[in-house]
C-alpha positions as a printed Julia matrix, in Angstrom:
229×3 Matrix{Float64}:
   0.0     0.0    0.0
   2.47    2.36   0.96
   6.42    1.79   0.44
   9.28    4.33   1.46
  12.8     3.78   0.43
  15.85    4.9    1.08
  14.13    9.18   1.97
  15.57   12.12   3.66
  14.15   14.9    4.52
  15.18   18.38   6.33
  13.73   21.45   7.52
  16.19   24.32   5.79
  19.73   22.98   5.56
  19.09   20.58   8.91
  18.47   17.09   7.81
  15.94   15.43  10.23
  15.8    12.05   8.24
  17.96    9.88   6.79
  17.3     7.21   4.31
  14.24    5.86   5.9
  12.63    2.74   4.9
   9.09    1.58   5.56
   6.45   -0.43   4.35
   2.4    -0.34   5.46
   1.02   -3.38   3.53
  -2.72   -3.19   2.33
  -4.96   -3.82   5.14
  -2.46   -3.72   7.59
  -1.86   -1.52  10.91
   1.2    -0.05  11.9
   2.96    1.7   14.43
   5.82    4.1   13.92
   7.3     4.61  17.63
   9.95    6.03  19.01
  11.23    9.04  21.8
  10.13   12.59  21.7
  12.29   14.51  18.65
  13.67   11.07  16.45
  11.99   12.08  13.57
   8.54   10.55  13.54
   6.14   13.4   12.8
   8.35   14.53  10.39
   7.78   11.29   8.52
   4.2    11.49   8.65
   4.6    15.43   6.98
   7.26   13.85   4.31
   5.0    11.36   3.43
   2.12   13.89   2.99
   4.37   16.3    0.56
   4.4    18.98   3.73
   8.45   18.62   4.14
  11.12   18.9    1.59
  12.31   15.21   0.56
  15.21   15.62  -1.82
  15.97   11.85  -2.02
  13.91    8.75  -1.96
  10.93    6.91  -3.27
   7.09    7.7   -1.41
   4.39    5.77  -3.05
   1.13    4.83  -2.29
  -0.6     2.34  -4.37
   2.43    1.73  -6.93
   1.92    5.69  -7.45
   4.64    7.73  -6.92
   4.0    10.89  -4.9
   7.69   12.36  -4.35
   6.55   15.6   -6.75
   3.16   16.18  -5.9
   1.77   18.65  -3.86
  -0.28   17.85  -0.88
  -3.41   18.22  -1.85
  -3.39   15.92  -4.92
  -1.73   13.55  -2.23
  -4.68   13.09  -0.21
  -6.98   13.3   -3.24
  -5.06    9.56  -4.3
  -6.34    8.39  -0.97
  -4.64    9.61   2.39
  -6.87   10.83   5.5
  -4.46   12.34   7.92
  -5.25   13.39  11.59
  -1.62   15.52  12.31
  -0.48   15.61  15.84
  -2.95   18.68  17.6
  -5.82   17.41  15.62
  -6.6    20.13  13.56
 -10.04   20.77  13.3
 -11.79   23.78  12.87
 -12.81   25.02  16.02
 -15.43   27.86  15.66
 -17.44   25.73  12.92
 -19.77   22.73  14.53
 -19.08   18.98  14.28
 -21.33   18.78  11.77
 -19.56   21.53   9.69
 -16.06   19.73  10.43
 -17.41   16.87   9.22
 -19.22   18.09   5.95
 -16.06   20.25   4.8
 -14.63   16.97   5.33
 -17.14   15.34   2.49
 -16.35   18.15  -0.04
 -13.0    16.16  -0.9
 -15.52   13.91  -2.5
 -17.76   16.65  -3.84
 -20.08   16.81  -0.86
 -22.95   14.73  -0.12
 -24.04   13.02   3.62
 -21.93   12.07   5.96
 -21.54    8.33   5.65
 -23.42    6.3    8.39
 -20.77    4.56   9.14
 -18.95    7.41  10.77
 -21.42    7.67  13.05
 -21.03    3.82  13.69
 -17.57    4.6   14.39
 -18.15    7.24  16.55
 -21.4     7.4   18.36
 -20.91   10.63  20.5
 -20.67   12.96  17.07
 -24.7    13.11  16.76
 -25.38   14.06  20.19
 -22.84   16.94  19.46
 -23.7    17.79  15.91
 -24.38   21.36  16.88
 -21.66   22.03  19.23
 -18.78   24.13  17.83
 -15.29   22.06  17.53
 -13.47   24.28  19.73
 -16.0    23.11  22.98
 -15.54   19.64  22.94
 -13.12   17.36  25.13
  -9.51   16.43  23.87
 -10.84   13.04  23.61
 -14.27   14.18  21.71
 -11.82   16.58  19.15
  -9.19   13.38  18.71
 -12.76   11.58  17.78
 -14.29   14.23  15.33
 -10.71   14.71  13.63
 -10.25   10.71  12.89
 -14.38   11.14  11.58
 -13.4    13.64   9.23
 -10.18   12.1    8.03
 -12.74    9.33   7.36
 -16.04   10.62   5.59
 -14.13   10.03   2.19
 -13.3     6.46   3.04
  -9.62    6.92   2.19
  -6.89    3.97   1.31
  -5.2     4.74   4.15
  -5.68    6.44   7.45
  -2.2     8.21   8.93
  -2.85    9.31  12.61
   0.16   11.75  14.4
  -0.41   10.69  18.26
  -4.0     9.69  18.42
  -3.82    9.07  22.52
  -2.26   12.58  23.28
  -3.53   13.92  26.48
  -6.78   11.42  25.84
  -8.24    9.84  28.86
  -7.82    6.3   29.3
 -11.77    5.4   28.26
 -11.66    7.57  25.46
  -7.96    5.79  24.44
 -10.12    2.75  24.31
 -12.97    4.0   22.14
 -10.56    5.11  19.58
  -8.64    1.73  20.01
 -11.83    0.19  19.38
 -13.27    2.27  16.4
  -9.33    2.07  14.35
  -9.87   -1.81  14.49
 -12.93   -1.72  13.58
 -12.23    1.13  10.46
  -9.36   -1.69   9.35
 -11.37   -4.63   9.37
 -14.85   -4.14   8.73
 -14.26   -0.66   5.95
 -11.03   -2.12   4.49
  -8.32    0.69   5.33
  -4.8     0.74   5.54
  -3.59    2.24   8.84
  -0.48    4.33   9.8
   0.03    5.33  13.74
   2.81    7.13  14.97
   2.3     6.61  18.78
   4.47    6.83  22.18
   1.72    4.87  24.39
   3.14    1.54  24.13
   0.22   -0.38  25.28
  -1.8     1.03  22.86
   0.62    0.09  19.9
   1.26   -3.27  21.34
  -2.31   -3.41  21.57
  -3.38   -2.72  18.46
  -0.96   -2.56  15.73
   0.61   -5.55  13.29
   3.67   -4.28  12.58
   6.1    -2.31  14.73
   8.74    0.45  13.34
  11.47    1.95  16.26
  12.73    5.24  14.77
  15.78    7.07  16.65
  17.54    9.79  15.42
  15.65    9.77  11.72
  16.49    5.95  11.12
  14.62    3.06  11.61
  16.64    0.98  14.0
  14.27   -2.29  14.52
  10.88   -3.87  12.69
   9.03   -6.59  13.19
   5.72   -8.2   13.45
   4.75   -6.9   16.68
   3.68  -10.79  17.93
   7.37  -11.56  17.69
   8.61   -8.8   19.68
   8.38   -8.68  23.08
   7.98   -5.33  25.58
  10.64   -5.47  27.22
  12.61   -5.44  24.21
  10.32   -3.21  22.66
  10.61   -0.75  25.87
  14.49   -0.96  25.8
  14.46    0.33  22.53
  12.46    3.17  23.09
  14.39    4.27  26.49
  17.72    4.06  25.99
């Protein structure tokens, strides 16, 4: 689904990432992890066109993306929650969530999302910018979703989230992988969370990927090691 090789990237003259590999096979979900300031979100923004790659291969789908803007990447099929969740704070959820839809020309909000997330009709006409963390990390995911993209990238999901609301998100990512078919990128620090739900581990450090593995083979402790040292 989607395959890096061998990509830098850097902010200026500063190189923040250094021939980075990584796959995220079709139907799959995995975790990017690693300390605060390895490089992580600035993968997620390379991969979305929003930092300057000079080298590499990005492509989604067999399609090669390294020259497009960011826009007509998410038009082949990325929904991306970035890290702060982005949404639009003085319009309501509903607004978020149709602005969302106009990606695809406009048109209802699928049922589904509602499925997914069962607290966005009770808040339909509550402005963005009054819910909860938790409730914002819920209508941002909703609205990466309405388009039913090929894959879902998420930049620290479980950020200052309450534990119940952790699980609800936990919950509705398995269930947008299985049941709607979508590819799933996470990069995540709450390692019971990965462990939890990912298939496939990546441990960044320093803008390299210094272990992978199916994430049944690996075990915490080694996984914790890695990401404390």
């Amino acid at each position: 689904m989607l395959t890096i090789k061998n990509m830098s990237a850097c902010y200026g003259e500063s190189s923040v990432i250094r021939n980075l590999n990584l796959e995220v096979p079709d139907g799959k979900i995995v975790c990017l992890i690693g300390r605060n300031g390895v490089g992580k979100s600035t993968t997620l923004k390379s991969i979305m066109g929003l930092v300057k790659t000079p080298e590499g291969v990005i492509e989604l789908a067999g399609k090669d993306m390294m020259k497009l803007p960011a826009y007509d990447r998410a038009r082949l099929g990325i929904g991306y929650v970035p890290q702060g969740r982005d949404i639009f704070p003085q319009m309501t959820v509903q607004e978020n969530l149709e602005l969302g839809r106009k990606a695809k020309g406009g048109g209802e909000v699928p049922e589904y999302i509602y499925e997914l997330f069962p607290i966005l009709p009770t808040f339909s006409k509550r402005k963005g910018g009054d819910l909860s963390g938790g409730q914002q990390q819920q209508l941002a995911i909703a609205r990466a979703l309405v388009t039913k993209p090929k894959i879902l990238i998420l930049d620290e999901p479980t950020e200052g989230i309450q534990p119940s609301i952790i699980q609800d998100i936990g919950r509705a990512i398995r269930r947008v992988n299985r049941e709607l078919g979508i590819t799933v990128l996470i990069v995540e620090q709450y390692l019971d969370f990965v462990l939890d739900i990912s298939d496939d581990i990546y441990i960044m450090e320093k803008g390299s990927i210094v272990m992978q593995g199916e994430t049944k083979s690996l075990s915490r402790d080694e996984v914790q090691k890695m990401m404390t040292e």
